[in-house]
PDB file of N, CA and C in Angstrom:
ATOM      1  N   UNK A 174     -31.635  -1.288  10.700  1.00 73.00           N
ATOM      2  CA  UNK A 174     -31.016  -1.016   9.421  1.00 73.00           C
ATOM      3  C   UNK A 174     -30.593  -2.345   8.793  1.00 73.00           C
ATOM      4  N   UNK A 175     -30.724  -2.050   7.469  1.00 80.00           N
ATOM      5  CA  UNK A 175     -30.147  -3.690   6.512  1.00 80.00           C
ATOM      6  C   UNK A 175     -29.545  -3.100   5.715  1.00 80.00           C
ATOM      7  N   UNK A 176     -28.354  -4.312   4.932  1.00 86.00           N
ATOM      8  CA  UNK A 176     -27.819  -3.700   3.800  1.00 86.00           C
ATOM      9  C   UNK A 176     -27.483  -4.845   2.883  1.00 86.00           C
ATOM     10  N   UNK A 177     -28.563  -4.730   2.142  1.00 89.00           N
ATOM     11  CA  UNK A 177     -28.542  -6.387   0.524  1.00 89.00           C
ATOM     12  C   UNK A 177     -27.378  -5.728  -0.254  1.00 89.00           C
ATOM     13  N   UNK A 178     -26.306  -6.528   0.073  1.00 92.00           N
ATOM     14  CA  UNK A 178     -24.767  -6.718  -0.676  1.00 92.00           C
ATOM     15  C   UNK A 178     -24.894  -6.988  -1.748  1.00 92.00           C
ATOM     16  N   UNK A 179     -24.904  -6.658  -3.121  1.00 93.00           N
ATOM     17  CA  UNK A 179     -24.821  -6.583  -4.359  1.00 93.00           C
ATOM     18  C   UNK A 179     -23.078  -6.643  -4.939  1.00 93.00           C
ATOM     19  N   UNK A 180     -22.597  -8.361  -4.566  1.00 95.00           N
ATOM     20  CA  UNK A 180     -21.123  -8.607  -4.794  1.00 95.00           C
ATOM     21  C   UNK A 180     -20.618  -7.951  -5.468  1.00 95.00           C
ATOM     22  N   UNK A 181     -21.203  -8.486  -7.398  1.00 96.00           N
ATOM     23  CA  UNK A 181     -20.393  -8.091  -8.423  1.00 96.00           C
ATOM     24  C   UNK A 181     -19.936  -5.936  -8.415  1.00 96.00           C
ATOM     25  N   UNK A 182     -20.496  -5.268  -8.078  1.00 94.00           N
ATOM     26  CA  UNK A 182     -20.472  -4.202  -7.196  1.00 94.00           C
ATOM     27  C   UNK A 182     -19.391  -4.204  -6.328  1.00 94.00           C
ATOM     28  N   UNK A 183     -19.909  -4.542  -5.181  1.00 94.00           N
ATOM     29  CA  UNK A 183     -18.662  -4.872  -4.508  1.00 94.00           C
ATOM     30  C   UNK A 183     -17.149  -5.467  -4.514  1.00 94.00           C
ATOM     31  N   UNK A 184     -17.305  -6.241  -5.574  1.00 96.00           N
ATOM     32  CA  UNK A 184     -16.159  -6.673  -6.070  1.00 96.00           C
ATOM     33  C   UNK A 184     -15.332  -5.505  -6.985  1.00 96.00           C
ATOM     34  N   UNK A 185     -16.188  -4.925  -7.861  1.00 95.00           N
ATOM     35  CA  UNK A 185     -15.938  -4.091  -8.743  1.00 95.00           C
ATOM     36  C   UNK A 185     -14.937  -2.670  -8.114  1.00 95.00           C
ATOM     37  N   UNK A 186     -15.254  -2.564  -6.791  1.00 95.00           N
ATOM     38  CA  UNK A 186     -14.792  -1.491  -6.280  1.00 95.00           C
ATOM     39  C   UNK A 186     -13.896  -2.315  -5.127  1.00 95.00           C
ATOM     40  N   UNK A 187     -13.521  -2.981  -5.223  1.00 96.00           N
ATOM     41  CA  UNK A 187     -12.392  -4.297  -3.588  1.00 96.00           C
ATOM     42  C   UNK A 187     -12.531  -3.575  -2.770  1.00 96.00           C
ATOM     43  N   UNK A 188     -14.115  -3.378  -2.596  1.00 97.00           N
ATOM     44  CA  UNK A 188     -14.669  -3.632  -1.490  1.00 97.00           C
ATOM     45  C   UNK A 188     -14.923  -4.403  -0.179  1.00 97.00           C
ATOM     46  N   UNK A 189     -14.365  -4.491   0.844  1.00 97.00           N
ATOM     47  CA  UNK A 189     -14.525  -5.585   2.115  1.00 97.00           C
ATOM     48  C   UNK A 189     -16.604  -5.723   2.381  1.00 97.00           C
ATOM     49  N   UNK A 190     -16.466  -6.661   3.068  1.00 96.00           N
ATOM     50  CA  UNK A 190     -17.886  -6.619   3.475  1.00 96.00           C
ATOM     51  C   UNK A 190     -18.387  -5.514   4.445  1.00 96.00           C
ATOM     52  N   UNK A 191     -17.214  -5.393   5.156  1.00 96.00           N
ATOM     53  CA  UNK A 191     -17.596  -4.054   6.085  1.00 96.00           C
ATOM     54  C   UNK A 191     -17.868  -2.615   6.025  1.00 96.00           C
ATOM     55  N   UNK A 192     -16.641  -2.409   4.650  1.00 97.00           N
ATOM     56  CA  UNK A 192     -16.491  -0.931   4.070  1.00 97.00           C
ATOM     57  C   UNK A 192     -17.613  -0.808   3.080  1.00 97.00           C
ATOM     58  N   UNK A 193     -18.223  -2.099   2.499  1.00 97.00           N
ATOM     59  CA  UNK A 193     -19.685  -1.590   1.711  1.00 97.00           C
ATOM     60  C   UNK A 193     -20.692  -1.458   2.513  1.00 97.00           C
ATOM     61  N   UNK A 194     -20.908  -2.200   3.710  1.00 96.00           N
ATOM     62  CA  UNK A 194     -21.916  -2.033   4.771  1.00 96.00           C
ATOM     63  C   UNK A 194     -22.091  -0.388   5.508  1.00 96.00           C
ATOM     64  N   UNK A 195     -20.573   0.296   5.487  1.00 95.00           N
ATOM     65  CA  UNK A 195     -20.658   1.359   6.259  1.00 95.00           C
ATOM     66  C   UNK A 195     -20.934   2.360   4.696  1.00 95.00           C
ATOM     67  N   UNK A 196     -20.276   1.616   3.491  1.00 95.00           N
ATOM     68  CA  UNK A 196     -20.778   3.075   2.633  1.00 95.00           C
ATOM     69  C   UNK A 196     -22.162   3.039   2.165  1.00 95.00           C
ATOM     70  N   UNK A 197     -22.958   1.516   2.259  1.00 93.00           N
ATOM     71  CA  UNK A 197     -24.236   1.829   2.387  1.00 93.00           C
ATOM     72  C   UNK A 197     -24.732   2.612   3.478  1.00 93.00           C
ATOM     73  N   UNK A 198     -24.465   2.487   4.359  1.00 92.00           N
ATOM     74  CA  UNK A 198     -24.810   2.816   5.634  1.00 92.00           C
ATOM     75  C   UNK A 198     -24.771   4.543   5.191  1.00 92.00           C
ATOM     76  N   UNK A 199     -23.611   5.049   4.413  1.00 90.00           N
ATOM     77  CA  UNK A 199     -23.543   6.526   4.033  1.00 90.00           C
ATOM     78  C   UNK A 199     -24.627   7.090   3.278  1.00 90.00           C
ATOM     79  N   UNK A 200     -24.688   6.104   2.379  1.00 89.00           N
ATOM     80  CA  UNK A 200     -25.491   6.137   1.200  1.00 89.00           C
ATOM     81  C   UNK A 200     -26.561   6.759   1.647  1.00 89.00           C
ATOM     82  N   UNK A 201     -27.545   5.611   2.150  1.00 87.00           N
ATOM     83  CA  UNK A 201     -28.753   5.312   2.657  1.00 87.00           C
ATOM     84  C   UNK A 201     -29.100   6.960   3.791  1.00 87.00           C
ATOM     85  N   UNK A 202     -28.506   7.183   4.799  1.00 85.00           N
ATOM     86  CA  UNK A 202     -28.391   8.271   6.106  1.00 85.00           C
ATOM     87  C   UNK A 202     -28.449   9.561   4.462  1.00 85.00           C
ATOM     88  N   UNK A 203     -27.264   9.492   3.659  1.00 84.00           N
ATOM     89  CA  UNK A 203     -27.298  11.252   3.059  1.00 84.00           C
ATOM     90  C   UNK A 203     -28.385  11.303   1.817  1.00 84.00           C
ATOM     91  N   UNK A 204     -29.282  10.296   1.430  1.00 79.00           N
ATOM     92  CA  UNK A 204     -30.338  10.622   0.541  1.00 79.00           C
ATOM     93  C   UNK A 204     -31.327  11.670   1.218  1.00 79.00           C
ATOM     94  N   UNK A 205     -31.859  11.629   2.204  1.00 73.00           N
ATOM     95  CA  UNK A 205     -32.423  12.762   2.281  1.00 73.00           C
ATOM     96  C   UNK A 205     -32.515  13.655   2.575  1.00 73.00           C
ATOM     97  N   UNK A 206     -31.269  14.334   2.690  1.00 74.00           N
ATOM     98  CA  UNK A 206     -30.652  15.866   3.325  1.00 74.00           C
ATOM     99  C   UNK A 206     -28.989  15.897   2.615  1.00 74.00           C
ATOM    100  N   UNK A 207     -28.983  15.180   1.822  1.00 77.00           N
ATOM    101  CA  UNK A 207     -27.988  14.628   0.714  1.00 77.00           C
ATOM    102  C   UNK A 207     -26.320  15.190   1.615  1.00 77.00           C
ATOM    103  N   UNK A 208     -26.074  14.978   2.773  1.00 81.00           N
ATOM    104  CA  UNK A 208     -25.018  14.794   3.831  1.00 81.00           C
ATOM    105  C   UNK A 208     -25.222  13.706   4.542  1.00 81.00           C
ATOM    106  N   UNK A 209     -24.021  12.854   5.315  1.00 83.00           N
ATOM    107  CA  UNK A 209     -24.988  12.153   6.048  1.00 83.00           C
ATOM    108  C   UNK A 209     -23.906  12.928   7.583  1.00 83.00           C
ATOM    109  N   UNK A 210     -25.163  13.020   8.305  1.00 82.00           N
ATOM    110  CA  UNK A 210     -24.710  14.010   9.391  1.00 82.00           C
ATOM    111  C   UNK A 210     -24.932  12.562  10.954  1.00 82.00           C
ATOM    112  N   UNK A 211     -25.005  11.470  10.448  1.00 85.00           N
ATOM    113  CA  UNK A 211     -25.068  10.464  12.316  1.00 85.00           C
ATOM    114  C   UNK A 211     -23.222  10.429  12.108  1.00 85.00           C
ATOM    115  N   UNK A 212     -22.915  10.848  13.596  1.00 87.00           N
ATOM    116  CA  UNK A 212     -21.702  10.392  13.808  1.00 87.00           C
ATOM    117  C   UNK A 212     -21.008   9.200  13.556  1.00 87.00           C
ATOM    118  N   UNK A 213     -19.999   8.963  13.866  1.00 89.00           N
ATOM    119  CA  UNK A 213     -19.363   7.703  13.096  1.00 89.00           C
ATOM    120  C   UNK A 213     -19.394   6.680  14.558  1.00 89.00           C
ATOM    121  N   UNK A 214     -19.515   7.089  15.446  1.00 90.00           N
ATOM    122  CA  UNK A 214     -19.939   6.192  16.403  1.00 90.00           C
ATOM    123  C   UNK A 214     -21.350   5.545  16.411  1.00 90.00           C
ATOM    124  N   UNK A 215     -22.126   6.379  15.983  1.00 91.00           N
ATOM    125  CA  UNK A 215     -23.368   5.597  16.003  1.00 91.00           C
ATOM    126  C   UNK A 215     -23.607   4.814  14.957  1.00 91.00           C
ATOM    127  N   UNK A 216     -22.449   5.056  13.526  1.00 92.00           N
ATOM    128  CA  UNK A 216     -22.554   4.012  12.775  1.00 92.00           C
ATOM    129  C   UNK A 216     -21.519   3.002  13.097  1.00 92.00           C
ATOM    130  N   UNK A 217     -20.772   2.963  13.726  1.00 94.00           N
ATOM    131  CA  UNK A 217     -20.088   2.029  14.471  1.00 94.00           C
ATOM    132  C   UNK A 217     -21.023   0.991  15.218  1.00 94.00           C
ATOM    133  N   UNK A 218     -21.810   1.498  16.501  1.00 94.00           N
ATOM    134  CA  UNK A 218     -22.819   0.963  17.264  1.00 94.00           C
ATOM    135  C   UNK A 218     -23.760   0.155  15.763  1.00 94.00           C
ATOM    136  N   UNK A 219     -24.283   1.019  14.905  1.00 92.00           N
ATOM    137  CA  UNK A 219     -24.920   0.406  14.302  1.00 92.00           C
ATOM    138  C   UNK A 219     -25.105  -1.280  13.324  1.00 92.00           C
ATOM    139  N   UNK A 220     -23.331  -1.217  12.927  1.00 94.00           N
ATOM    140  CA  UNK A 220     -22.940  -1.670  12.533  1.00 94.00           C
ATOM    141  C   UNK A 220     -22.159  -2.863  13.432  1.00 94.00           C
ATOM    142  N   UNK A 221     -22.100  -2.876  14.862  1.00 95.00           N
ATOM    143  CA  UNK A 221     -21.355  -3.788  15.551  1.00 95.00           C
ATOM    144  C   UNK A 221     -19.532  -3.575  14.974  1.00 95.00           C
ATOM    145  N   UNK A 222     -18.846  -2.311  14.595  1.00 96.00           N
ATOM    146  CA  UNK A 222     -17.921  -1.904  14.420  1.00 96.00           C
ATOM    147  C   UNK A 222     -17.277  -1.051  15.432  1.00 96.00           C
ATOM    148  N   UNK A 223     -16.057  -1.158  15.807  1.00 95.00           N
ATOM    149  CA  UNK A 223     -15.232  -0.320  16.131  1.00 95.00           C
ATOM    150  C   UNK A 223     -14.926   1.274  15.836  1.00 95.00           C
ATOM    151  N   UNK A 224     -15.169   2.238  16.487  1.00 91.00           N
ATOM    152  CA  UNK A 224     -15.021   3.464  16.084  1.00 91.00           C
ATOM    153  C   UNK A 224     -14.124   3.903  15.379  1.00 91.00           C
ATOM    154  N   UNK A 225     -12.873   3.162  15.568  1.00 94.00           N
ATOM    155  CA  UNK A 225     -11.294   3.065  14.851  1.00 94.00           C
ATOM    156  C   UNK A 225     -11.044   2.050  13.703  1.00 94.00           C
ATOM    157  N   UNK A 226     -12.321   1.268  13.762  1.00 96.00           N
ATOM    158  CA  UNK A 226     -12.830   0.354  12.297  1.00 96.00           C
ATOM    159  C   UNK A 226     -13.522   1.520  11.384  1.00 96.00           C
ATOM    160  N   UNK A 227     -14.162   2.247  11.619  1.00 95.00           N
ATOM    161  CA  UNK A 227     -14.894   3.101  10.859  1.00 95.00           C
ATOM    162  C   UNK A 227     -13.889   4.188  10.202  1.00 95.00           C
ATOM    163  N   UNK A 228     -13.490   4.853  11.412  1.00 93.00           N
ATOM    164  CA  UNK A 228     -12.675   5.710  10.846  1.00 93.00           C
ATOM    165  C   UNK A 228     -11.060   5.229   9.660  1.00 93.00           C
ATOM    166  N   UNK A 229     -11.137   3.833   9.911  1.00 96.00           N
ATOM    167  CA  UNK A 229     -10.382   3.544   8.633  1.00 96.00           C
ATOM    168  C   UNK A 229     -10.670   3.640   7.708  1.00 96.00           C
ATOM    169  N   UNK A 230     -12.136   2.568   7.513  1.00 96.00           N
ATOM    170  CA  UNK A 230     -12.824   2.211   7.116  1.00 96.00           C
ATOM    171  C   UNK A 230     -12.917   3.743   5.923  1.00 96.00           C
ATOM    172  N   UNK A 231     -13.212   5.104   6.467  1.00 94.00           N
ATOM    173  CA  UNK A 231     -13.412   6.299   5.822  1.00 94.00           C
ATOM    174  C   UNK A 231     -12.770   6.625   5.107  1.00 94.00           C
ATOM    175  N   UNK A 232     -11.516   6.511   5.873  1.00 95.00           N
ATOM    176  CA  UNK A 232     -10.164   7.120   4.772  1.00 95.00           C
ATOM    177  C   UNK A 232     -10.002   5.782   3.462  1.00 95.00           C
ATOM    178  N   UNK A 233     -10.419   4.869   3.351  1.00 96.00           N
ATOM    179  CA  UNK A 233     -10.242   3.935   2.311  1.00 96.00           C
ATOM    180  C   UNK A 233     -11.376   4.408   1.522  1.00 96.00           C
ATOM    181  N   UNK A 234     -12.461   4.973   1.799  1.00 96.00           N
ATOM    182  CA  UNK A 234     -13.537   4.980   1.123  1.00 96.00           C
ATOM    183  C   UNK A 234     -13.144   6.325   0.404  1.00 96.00           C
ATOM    184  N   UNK A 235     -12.831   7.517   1.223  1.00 94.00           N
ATOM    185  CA  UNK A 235     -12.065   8.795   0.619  1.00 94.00           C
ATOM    186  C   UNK A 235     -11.557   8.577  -0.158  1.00 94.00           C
ATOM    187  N   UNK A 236      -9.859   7.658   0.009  1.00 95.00           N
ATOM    188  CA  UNK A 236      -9.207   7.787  -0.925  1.00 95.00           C
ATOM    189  C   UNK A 236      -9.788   7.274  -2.291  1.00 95.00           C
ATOM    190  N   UNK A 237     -10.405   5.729  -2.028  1.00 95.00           N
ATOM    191  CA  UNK A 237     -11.269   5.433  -3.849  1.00 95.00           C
ATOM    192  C   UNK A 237     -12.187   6.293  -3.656  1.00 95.00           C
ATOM    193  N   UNK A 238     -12.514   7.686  -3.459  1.00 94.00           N
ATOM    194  CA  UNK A 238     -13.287   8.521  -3.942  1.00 94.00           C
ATOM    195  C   UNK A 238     -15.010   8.125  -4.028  1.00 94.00           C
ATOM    196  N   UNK A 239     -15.224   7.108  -3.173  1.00 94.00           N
ATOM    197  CA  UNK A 239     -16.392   6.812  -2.870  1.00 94.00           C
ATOM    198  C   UNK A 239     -17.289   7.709  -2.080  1.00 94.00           C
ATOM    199  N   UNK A 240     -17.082   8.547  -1.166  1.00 91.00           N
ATOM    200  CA  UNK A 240     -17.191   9.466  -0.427  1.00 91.00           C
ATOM    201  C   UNK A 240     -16.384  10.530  -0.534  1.00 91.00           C
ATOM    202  N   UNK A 241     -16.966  11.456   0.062  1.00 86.00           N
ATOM    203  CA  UNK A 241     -16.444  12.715   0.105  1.00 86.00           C
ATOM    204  C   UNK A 241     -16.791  13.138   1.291  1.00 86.00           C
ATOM    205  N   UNK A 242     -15.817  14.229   2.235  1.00 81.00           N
ATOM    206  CA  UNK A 242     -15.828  14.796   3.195  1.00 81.00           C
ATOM    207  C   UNK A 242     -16.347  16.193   3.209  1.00 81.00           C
ATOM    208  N   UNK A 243     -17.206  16.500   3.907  1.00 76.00           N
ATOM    209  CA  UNK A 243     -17.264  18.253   4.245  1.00 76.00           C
ATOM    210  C   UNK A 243     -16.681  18.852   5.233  1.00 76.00           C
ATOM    211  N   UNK A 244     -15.643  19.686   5.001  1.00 71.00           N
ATOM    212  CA  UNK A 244     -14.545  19.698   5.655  1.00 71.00           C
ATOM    213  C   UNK A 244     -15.213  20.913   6.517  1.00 71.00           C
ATOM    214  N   UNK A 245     -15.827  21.466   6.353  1.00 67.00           N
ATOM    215  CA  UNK A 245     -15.975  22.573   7.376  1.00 67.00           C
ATOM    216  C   UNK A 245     -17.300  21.669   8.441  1.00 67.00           C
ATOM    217  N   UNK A 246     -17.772  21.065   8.328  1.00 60.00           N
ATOM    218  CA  UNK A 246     -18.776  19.769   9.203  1.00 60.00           C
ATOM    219  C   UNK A 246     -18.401  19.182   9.095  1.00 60.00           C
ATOM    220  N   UNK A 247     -17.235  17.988   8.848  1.00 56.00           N
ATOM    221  CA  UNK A 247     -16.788  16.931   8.442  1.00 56.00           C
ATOM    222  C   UNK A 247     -18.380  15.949   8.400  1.00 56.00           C
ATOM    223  N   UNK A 248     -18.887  16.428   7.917  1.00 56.00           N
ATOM    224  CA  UNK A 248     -20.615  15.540   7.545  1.00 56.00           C
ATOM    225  C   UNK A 248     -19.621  14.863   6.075  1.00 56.00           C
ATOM    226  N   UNK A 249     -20.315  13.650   5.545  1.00 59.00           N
ATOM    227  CA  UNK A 249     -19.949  12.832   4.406  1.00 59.00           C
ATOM    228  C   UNK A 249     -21.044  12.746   3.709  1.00 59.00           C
ATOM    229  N   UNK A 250     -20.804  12.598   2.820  1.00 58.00           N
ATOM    230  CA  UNK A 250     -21.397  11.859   1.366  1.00 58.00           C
ATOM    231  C   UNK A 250     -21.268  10.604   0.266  1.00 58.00           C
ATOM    232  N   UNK A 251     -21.962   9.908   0.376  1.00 57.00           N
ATOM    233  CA  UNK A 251     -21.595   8.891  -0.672  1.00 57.00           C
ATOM    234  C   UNK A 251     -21.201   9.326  -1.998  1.00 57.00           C
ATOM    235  N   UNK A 252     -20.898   9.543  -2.642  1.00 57.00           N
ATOM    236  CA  UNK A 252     -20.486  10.120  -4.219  1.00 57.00           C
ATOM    237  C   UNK A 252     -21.679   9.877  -4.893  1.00 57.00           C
ATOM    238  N   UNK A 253     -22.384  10.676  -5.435  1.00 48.00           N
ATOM    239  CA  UNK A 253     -23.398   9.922  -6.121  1.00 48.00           C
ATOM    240  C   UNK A 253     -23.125  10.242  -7.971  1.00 48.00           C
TER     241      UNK A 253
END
């Protein structure tokens, strides 16, 4: 997996380098079944992140409304 960082973007939303890497990482996994259903450990592993990095990482992305949760699968979505 890769993820070409597009700053002014990233800046736009104070974005860390990590929390755009994992919401690409969302992005990219829920385009084609438009959920993204890999656990957050394997985007952890994927990412060389902490499982307890990620799961912060989520709730920051939740709260700016970058993602969204499915609460009955807790599966995510990038906001599109």
């Amino acid at each position: 997996m890769y993820t070409t960082i597009i700053h002014p973007i990233r800046k736009m939303f104070c974005l860390s380098m990590n929390e755009y890497a994992v919401l690409d990482c969302i992005f990219r996994l829920s385009c084609a079944q438009e959920w993204c259903t890999a656990p957050k450990y394997k985007i952890a592993k994927e990412l060389d992140l902490s499982k307890r990095t990620i799961i912060a990482i989520y709730k920051t992305l939740e709260e700016k409304k970058l993602i969204e949760l499915q609460k009955k699968t807790y599966h995510d979505t990038a906001v599109k």
